[in-house]
Coordinates of C-alpha atoms and ligand atoms in Angstrom, one line a residue:
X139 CA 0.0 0.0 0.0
X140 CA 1.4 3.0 -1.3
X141 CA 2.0 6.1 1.8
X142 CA -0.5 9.3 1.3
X143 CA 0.7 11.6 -1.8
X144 CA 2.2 14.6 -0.4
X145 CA 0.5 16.7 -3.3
X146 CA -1.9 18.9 -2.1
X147 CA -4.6 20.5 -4.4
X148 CA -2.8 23.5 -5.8
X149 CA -3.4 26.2 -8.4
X150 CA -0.9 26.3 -11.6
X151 CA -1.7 28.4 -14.6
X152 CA -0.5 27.1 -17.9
X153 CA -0.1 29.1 -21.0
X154 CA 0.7 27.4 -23.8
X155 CA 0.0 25.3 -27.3
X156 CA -2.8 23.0 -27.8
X157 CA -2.4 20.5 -30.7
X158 CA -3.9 17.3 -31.8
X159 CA -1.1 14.9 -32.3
X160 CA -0.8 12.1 -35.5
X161 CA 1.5 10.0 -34.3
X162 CA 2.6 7.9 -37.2
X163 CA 5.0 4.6 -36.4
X164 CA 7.7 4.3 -38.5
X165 CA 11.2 1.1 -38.7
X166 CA 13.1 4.3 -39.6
X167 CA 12.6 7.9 -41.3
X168 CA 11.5 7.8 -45.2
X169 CA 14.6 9.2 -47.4
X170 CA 13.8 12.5 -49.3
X171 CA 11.7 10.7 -52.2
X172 CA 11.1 7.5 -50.4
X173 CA 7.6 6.1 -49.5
X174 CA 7.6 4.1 -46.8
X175 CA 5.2 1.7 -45.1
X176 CA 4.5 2.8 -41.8
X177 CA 3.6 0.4 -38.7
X178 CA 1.0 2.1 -37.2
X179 CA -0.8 5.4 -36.7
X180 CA -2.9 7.4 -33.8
X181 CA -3.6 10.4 -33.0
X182 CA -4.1 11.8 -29.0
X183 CA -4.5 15.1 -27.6
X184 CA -1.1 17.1 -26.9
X185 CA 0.5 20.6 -27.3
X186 CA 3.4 21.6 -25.0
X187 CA 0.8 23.9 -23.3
X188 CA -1.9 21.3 -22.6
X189 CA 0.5 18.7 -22.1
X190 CA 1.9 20.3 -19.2
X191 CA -1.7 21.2 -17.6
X192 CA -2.8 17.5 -17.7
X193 CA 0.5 15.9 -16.2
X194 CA 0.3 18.8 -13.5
X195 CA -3.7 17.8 -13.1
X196 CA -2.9 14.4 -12.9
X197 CA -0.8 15.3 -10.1
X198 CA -3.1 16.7 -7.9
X199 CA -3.2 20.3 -8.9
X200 CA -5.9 22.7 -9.7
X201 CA -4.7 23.8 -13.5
X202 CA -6.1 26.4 -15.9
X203 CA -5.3 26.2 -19.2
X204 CA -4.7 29.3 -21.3
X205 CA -4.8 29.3 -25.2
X206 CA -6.2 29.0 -28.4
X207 CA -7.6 26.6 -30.8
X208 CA -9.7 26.9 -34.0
X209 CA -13.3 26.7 -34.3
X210 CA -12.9 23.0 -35.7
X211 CA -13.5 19.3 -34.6
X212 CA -10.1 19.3 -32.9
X213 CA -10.3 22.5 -31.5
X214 CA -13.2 21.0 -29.2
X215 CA -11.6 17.6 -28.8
X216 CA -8.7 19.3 -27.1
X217 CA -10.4 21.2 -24.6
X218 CA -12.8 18.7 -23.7
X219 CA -9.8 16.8 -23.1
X220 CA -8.5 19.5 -20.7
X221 CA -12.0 19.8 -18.9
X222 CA -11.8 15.5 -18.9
X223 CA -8.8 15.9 -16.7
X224 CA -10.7 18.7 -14.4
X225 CA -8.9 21.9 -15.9
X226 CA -10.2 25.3 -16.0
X227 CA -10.3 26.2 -19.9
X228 CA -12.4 29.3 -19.6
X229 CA -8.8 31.3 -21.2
X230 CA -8.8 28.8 -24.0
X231 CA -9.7 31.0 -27.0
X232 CA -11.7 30.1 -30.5
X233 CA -10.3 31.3 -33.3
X234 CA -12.2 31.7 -36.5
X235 CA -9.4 32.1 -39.1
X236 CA -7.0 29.5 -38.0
X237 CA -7.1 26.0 -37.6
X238 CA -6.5 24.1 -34.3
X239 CA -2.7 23.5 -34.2
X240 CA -1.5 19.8 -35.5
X241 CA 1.7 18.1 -34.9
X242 CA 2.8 15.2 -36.9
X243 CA 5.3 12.7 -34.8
X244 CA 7.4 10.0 -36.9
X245 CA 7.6 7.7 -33.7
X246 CA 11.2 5.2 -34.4
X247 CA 10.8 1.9 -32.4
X248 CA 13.4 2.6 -29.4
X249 CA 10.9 5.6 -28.8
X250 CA 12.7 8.5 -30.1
X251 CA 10.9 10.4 -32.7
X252 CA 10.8 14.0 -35.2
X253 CA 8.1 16.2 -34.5
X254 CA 6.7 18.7 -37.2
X255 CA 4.3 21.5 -35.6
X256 CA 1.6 23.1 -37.5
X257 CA 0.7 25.8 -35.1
X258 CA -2.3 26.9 -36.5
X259 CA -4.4 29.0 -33.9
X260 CA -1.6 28.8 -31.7
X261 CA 0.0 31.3 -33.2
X262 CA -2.4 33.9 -32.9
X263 CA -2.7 34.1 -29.4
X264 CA -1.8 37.2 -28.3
X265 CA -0.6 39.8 -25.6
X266 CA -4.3 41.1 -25.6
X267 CA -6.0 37.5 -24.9
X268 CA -3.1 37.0 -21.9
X269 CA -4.2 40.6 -20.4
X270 CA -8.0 39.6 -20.3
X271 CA -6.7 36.0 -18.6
X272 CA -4.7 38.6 -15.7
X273 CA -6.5 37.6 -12.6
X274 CA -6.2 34.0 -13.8
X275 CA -2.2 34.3 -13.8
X276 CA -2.3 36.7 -10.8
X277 CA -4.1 34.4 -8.5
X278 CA -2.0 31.4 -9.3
X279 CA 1.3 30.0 -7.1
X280 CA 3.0 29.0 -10.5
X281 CA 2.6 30.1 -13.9
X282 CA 4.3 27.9 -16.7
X283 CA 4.9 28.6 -19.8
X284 CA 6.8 27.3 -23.2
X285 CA 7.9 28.4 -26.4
X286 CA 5.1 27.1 -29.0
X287 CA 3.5 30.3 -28.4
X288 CA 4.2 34.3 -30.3
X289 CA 7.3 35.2 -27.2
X290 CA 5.7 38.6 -26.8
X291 CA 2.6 36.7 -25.6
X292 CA 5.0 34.5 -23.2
X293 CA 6.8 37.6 -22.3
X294 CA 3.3 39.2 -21.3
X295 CA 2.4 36.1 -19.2
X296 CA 5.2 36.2 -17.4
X297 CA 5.4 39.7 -16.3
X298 CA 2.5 39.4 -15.1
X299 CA 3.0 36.7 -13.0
X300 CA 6.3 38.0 -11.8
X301 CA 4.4 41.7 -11.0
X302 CA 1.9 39.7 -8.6
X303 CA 4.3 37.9 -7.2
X304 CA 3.8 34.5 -8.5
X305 CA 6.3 31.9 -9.2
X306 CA 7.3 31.6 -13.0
X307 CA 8.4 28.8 -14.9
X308 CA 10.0 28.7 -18.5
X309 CA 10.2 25.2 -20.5
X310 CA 12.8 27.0 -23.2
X311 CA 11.2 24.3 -25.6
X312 CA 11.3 24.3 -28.7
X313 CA 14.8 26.0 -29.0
X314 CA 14.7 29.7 -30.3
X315 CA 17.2 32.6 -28.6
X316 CA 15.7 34.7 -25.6
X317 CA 16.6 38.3 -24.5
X318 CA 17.7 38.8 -21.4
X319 CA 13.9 41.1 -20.3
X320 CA 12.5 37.7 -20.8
X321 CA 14.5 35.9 -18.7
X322 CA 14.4 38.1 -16.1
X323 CA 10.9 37.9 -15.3
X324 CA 12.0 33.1 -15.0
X325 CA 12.1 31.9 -11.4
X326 CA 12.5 28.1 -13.1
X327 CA 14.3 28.2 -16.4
X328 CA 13.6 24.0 -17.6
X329 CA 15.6 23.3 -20.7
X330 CA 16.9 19.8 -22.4
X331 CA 20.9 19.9 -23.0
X332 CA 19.9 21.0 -26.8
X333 CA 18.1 23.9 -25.6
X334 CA 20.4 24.8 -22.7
X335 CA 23.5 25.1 -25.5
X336 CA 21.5 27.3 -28.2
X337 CA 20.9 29.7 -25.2
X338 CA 24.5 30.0 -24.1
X339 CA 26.0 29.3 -26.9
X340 CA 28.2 26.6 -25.2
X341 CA 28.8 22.8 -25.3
X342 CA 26.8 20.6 -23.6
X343 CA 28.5 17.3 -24.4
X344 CA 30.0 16.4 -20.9
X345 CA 28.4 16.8 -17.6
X346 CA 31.0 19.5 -16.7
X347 CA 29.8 21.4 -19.9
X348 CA 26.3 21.2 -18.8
X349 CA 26.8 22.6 -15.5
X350 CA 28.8 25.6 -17.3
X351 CA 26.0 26.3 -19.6
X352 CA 23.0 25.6 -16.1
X353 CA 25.6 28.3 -14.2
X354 CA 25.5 30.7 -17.7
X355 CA 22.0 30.5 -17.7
X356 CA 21.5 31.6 -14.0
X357 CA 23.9 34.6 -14.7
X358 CA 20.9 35.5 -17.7
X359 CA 18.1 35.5 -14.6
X360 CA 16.5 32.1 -13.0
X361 CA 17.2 31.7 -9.9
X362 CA 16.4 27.7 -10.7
X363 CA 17.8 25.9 -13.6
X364 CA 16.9 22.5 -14.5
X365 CA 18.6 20.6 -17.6
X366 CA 16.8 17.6 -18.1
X367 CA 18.8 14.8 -20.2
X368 CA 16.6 12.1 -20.8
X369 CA 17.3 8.8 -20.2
X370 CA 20.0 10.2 -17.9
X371 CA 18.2 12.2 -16.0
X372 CA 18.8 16.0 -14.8
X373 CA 21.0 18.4 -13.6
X374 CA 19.3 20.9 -11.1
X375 CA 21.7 24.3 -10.1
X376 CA 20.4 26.7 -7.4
X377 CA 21.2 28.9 -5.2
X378 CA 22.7 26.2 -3.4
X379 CA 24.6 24.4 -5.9
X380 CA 24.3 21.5 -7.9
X381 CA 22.1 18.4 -7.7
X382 CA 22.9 15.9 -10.2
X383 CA 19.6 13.0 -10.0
X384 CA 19.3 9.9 -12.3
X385 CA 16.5 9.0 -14.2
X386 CA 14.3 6.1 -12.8
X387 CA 15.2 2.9 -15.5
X388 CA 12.5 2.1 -17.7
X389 CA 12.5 0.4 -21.2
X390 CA 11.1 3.8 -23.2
X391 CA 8.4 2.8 -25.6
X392 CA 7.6 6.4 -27.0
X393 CA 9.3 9.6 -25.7
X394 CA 6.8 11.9 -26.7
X395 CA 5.9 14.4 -24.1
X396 CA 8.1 13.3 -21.6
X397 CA 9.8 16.9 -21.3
X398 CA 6.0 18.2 -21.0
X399 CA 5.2 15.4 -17.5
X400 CA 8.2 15.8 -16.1
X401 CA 7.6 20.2 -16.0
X402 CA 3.9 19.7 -15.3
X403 CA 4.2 17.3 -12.4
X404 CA 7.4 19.4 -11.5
X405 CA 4.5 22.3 -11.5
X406 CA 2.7 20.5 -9.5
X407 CA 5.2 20.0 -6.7
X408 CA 6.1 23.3 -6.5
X409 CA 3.1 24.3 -6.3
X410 CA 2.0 22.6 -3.3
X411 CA 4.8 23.0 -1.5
X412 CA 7.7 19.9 -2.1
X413 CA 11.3 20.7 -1.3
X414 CA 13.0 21.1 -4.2
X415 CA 14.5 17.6 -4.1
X416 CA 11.1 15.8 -3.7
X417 CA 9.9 18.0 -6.9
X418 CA 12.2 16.8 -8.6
X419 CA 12.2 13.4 -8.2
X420 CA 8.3 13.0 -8.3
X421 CA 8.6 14.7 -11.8
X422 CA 11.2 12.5 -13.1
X423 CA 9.0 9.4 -11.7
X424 CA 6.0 10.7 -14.0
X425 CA 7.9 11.4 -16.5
X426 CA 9.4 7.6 -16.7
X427 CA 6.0 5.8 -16.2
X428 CA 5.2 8.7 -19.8
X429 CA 8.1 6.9 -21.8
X430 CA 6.5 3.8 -21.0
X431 CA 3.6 3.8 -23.0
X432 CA 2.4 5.2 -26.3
X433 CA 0.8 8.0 -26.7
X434 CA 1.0 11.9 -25.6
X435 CA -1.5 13.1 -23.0
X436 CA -2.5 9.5 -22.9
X437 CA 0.3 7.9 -21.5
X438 CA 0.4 10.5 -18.5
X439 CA 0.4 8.8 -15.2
X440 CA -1.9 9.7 -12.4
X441 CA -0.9 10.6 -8.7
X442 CA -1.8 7.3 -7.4
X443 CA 0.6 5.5 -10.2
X444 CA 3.5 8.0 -9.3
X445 CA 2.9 7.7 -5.4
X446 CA 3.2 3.9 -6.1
X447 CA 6.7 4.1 -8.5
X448 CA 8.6 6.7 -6.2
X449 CA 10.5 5.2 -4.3
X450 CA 10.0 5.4 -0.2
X451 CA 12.4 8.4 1.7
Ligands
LIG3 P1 10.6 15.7 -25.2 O1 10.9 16.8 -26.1 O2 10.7 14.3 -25.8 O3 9.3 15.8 -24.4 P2 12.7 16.7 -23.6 O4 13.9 16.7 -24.5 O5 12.1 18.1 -23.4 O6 11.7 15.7 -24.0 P3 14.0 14.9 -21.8 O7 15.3 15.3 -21.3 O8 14.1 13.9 -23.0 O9 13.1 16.1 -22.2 O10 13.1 14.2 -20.7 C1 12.6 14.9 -19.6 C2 12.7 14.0 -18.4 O11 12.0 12.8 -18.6 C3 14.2 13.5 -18.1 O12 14.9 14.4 -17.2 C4 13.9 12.2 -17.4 O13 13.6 12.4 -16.0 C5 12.6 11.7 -18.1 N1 12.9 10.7 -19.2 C6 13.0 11.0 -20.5 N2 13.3 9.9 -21.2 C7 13.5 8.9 -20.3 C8 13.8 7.5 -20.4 N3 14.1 7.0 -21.6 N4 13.9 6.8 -19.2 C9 13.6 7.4 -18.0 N5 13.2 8.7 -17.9 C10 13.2 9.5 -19.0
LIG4 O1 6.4 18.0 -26.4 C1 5.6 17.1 -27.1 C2 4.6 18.0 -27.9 O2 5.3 18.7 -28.8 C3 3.6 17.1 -28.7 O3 2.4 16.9 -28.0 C4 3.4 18.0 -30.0 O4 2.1 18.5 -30.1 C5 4.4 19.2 -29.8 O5 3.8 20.3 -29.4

């Protein structure tokens, strides 16, 4: 019998992407020409955005989603998948002149893959549609955010959040460069080592180059950085140093979304409370049972499955 979760109920505000994921299975990539039988397809609800609220959900938190899909069969899919996992969507916008944003996934079978994004209505949310969501950000502990969004809509997110008071989080994901302004207003910068080196523009081959570029990135703002390196696990640098924690050993079945879990239920943690080091750790848990199983928002653990896989203090 697994001991009591220590997650309390907690309020996290995700801004973010909403797309419907294909998820085609391939033996291997198709060569510039080539057709290529594939092994199987699916499709499942995901977005870096709504990824993130429905691993944080899942882990006990009270999560409101904000951003926007098209007025379109997978515009309402998505949200009713949100509001399926208890989340706030009332700052999920409709768009009528874009489509719901689609990514296509060529899923390899050790569970790596290639991700195309069509961003679709993601791309027009704005500044304006984050200032009429204020209170929403203002009255959260943590705010998260990503990168599948305009930046000057990420930027306006967390500014807010920093004015009130509230914790922020940045998953730097996908890559692109960030000013300084931006970073400033990051309590908890979460990159992979990909990420972490187009930021700093430094190596991040060996773990002594991915501490540099974790200290670099400090220097730039966050207070907290986390570099997450997959199979391997993470490197955490804080105020207090370094914290170097390994990733729980699973056989990965598809990767997809396991940077999303592990910053939701990271979220989550934070948000009710956790030391740092139990945060961690519970996010790395979820994010393993993720890898596990196919699928995006899908293959998400709940509380109960993480209580049972972390292992006792
Ligand atoms: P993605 O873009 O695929 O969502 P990412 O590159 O943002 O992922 P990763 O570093 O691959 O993020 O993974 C995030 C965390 O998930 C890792 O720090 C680790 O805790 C966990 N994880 C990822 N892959 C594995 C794996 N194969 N086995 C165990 N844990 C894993
Ligand atoms: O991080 C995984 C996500 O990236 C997928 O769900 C896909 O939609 C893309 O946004």
């Amino acid at each position: 019998m697994p001991a009591p979760s220590p997650v309390a109920a907690a309020a996290v505000a995700i801004l973010g992407s909403l797309n419907m994921d294909l998820r085609v299975q391939t033996p291997r990539l198709p060569a510039p020409g080539e057709t290529l039988i594939g092994t199987g397809f699916s499709t499942d609800s995901g977005g870096k955005g709504a990824n993130q609220a429905v691993a944080a959900a899942r882990m006990g938190a009270a999560v409101a989603m904000l951003g926007r899909v098209g007025r379109d069969a997978h515009g309402t899919a998505l949200t009713q998948a949100l509001r399926t996992d208890g989340i706030d969507t009332s700052s999920v916008g409709e768009d009528t002149a874009a489509p719901t944003g689609t990514a296509v996934i060529l899923l390899m079978p050790d569970g790596e893959n290639s991700i195309l994004v069509i961003p679709g209505a993601n791309h027009r949310f704005m500044p304006a549609h984050v200032a009429d969501s204020a209170e929403v950000l203002r009255n959260a502990r943590v705010v998260v955010a990503q990168l599948e969004c305009p930046l000057d809509t990420v930027r306006a997110a967390l500014a807010s959040a920093r004015d009130a008071g509230v914790c922020t989080v940045l998953n730097a994901a996908p890559a692109q460069p960030l000013d300084d302004a931006l970073l400033a207003a990051v309590d908890w910068l979460v990159v992979n080592e990909i990420e972490a080196a187009m930021l700093t523009g430094l190596p991040t081959d060996t773990p002594a180059q991915i501490e540099a570029a974790a200290h670099a990135l400090r220097q730039r703002g966050p207070s907290q950085v986390v570099v997450t390196l997959g199979s391997a696990g993470l490197l955490h640098v804080g105020p207090d140093g370094a914290l170097a924690l390994p990733a729980p050993q699973v056989t990965a079945v598809d990767t997809t979304g396991a940077g999303d879990t592990f910053v939701g239920a990271l979220a989550a943690g934070l948000a009710s409370g956790l030391p740092i080091p139990a945060a961690l750790t519970r996010a790395q848990h979820a994010a393993a049972l993720a890898v596990t199983r196919l699928g995006t928002q899908s293959a998400m653990p709940t509380r109960a499955e993480v209580d049972a896989f972390v292992p006792a203090p």
